[in-house]
Short mmCIF file of C-alpha atoms in Angstrom, two decimals:
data_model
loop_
_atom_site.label_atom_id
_atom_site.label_comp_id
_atom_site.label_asym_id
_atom_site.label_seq_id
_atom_site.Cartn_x
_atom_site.Cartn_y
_atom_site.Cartn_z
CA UNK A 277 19.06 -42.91 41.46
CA UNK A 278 22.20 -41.21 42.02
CA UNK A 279 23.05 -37.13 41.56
CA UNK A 280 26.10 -34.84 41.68
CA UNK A 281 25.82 -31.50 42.05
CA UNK A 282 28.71 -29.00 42.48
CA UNK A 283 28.82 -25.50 42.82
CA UNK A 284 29.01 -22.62 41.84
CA UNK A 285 27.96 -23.10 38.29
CA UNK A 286 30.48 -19.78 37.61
CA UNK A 287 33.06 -18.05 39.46
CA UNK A 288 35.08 -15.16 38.80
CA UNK A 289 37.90 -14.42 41.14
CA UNK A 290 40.82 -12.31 41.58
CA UNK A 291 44.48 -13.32 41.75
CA UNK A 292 45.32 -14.08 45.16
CA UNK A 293 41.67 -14.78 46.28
CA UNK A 294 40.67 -17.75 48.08
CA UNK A 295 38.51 -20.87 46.26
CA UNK A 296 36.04 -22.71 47.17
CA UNK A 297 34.31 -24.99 44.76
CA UNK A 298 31.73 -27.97 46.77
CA UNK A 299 30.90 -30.93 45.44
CA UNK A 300 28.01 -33.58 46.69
CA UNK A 301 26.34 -36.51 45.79
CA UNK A 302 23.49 -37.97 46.64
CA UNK A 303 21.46 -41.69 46.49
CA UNK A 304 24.76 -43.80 46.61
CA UNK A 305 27.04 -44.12 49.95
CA UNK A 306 31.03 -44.43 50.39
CA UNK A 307 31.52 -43.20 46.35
CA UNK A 308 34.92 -42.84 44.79
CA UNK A 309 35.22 -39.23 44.39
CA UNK A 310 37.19 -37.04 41.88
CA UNK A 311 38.43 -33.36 40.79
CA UNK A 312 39.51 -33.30 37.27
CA UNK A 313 40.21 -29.71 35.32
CA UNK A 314 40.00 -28.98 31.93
CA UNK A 315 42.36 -26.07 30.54
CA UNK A 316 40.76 -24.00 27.56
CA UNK A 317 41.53 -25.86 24.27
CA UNK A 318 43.12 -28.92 26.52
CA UNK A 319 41.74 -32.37 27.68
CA UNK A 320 40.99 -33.30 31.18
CA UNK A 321 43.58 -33.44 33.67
CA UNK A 322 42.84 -35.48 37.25
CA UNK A 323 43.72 -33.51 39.95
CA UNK A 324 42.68 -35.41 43.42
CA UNK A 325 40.75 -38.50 43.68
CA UNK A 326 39.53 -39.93 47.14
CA UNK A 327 38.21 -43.20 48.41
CA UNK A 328 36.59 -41.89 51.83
CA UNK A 329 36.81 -39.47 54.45
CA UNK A 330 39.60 -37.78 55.07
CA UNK A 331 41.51 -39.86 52.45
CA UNK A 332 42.94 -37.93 49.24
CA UNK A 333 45.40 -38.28 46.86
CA UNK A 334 46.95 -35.86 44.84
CA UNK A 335 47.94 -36.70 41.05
CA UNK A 336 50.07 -33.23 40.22
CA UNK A 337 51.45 -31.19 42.82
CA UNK A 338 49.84 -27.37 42.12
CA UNK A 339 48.18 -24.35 44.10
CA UNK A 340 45.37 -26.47 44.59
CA UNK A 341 43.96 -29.00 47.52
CA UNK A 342 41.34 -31.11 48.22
CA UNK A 343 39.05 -31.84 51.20
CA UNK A 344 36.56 -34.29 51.83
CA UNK A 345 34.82 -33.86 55.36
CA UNK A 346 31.57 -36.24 54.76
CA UNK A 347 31.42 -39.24 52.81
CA UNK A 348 29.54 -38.10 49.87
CA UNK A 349 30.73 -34.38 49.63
CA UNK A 350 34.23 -32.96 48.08
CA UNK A 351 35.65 -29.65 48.34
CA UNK A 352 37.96 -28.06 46.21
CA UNK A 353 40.53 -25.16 47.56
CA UNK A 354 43.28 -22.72 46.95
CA UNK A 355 44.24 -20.49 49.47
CA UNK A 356 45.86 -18.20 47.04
CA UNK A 357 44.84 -18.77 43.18
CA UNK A 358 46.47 -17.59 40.13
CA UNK A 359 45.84 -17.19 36.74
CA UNK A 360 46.85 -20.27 35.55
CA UNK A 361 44.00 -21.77 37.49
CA UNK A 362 41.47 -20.44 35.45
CA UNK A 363 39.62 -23.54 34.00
CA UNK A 364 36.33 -25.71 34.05
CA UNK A 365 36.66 -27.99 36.65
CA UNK A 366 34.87 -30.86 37.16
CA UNK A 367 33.83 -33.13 40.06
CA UNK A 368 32.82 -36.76 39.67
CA UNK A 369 32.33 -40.11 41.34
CA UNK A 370 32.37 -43.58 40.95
CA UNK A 371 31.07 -47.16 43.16
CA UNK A 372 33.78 -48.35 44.83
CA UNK A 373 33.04 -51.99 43.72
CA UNK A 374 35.72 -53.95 41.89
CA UNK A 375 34.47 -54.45 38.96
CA UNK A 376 35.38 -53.89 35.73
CA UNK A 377 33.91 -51.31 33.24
CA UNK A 378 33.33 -49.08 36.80
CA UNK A 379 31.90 -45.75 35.02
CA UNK A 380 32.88 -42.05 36.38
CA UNK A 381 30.19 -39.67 36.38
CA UNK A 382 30.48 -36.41 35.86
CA UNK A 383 28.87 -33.07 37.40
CA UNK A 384 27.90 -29.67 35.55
CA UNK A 385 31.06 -28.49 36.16
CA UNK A 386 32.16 -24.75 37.64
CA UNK A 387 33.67 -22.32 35.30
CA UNK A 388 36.57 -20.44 37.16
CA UNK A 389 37.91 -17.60 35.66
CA UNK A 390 40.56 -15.96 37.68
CA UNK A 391 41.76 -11.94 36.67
CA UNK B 135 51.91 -46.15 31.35
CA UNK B 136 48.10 -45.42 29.69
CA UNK B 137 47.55 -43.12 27.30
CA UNK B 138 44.79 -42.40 24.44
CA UNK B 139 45.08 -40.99 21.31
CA UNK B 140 41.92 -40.05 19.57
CA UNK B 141 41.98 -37.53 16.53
CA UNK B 142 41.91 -33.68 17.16
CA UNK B 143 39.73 -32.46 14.72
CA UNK B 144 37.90 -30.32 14.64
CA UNK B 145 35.26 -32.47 12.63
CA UNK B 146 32.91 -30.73 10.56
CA UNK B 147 30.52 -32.89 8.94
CA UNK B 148 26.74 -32.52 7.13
CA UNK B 149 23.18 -33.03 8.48
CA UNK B 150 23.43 -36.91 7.91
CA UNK B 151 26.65 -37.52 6.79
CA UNK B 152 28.93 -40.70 8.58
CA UNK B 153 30.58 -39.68 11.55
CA UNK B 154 34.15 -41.51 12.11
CA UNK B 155 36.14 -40.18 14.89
CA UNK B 156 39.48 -42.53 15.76
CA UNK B 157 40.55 -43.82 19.07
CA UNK B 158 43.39 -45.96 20.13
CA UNK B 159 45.28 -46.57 23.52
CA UNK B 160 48.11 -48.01 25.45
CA UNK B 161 47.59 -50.01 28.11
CA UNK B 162 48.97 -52.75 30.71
CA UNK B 163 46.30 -55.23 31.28
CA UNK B 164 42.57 -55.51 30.40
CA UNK B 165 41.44 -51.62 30.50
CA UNK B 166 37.98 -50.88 29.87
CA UNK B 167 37.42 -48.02 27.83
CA UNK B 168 34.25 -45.43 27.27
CA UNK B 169 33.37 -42.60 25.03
CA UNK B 170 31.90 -39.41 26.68
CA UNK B 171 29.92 -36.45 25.08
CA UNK B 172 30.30 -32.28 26.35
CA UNK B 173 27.98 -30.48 24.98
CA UNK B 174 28.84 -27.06 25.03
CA UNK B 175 28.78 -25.48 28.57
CA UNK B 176 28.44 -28.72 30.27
CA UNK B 177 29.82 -31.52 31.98
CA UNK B 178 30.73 -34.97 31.07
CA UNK B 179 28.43 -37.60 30.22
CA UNK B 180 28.44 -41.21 29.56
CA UNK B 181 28.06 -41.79 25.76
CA UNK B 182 28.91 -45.57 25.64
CA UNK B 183 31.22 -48.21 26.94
CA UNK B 184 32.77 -51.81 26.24
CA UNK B 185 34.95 -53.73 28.99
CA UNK B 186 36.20 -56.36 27.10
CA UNK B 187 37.70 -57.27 23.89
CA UNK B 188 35.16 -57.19 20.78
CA UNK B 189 32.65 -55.74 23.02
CA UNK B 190 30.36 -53.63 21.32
CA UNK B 191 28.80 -50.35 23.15
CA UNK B 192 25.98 -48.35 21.61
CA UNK B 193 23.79 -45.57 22.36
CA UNK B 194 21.71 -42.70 20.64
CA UNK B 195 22.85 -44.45 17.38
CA UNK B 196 26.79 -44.06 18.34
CA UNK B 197 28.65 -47.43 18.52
CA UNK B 198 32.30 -48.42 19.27
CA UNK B 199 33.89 -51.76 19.45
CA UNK B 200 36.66 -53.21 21.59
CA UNK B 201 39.38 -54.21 19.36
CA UNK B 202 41.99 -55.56 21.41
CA UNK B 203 44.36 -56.41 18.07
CA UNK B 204 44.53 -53.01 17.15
CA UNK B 205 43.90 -51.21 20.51
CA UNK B 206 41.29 -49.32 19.28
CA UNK B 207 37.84 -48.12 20.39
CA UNK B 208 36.65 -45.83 17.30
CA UNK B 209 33.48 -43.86 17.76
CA UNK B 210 31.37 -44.20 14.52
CA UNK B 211 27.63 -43.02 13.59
CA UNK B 212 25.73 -43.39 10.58
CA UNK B 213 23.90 -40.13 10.23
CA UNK B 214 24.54 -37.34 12.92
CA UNK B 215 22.54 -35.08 13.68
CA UNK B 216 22.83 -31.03 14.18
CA UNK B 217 21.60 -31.66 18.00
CA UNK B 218 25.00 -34.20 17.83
CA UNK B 219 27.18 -31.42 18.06
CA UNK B 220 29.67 -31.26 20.96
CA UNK B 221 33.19 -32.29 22.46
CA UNK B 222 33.79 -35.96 22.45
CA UNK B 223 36.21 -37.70 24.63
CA UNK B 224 37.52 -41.04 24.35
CA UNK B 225 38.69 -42.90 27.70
CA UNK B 226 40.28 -45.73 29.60
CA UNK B 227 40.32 -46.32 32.76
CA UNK B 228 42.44 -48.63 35.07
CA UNK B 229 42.65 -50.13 38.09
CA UNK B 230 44.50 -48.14 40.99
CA UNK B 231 43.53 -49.89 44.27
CA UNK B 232 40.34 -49.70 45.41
CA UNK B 233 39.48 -46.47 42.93
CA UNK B 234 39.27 -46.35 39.27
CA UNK B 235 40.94 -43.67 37.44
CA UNK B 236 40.17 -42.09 33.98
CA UNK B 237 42.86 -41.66 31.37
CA UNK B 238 41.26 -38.54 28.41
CA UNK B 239 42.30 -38.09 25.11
CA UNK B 240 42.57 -34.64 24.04
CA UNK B 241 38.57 -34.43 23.00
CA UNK B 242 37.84 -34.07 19.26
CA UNK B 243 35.10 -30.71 18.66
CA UNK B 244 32.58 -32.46 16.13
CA UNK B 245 30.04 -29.25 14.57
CA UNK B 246 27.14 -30.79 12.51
CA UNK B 247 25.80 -28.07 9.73
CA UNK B 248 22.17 -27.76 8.54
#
């Protein structure tokens, strides 16, 4: 069967710090692979989606980026983060089969809180 | 473009009581559209999901149908739980390519009381 796991689980960070948040999955091969945020009291916002390596696309422009260096892992980066980027962000994938109905699955998700 | 509306709550509802919480979207096409559960702390999951019109998905005694007339997907329950309580987010996603996006409504915060 197929797992996601991202971490860390929590993060608390400084303005100006660096991120790093890693996503992988496991039991399934060339996934459709996803960062989506959710904002305190909002809904959930897609951020970068990727079909394989190397391959990303951004949906909002923002301090963020997005990295995918193996097939089945996904990084998520700022170089620089603010407050505004404080959030639970979550990492997901789906088969890359045309088919309709395809389901996203989600990870835990990594609280980042940034002060 | 796609967009879902689904009703902000929150919902506070009785040990046992029916559980209606409203859903509708805009589309182009044939969308296929899901419900998903957070319970707090978590991440997503799966509730339930229907990819065609009247389609009826069901699970841990939630359903939703597919109604295509009045583009609307509305998550119902006939006696929730405590253990039900949590975020729930209706969806529908579309076609981009080769990858398949997600389009969220807001979430609507459902607390069951003892």
């Amino acid at each position: 069967s197929q797992t996601i796991h991202q971490w860390p689980a929590t993060l608390v960070q400084p303005v100006g710090s660096p991120l790093s948040l890693e996503c992988t999955v496991e039991g399934t091969s060339n996934p459709n692979l996803y960062w989506y945020r959710q904002a305190a009291g909002r809904g959930l916002q897609l951020l970068f989606y990727s079909i394989g390596i190397g391959q990303i696309s951004s949906e909002v422009p923002q301090n963020l980026s997005a990295s995918r260096p193996q097939d089945r892992q996904f990084i998520l980066s700022s170089k620089k983060l603010l407050l505004s980027d404080s959030g639970f962000y979550l990492c997901a994938w789906s088969k890359t089969k045309k088919s309709s109905g395809n389901t996203i699955y989600f990870g835990e998700g990594s609280w980042l809180t940034v002060v | 473009g796609n967009s879902v509306t689904q009703m902000e709550g929150p919902v506070t509802l009785s040990e046992e009581a029916f559980l209606t919480i409203n859903c509708t979207y805009t589309a182009t096409g044939y969308p296929s559209l899901f419900w998903y559960v957070q319970y707090p702390g978590e991440g997503l999951q799966l509730l339930l999901k229907a990819t065609k019109a009247d389609d009826k998905g069901s699970n841990k005694g939630f359903e939703a149908t597919y109604r295509k007339e009045t583009t609307s997907f509305h998550l119902e329950k006939g006696s929730v739980q405590v253990s039900d309580s949590a975020v729930y987010f209706c969806a529908l996603s579309y076609s981009g390519g080769s990858n398949y996006k997600l389009t969220f409504g807001k979430g609507t915060l459902l607390t069951v009381n003892p």
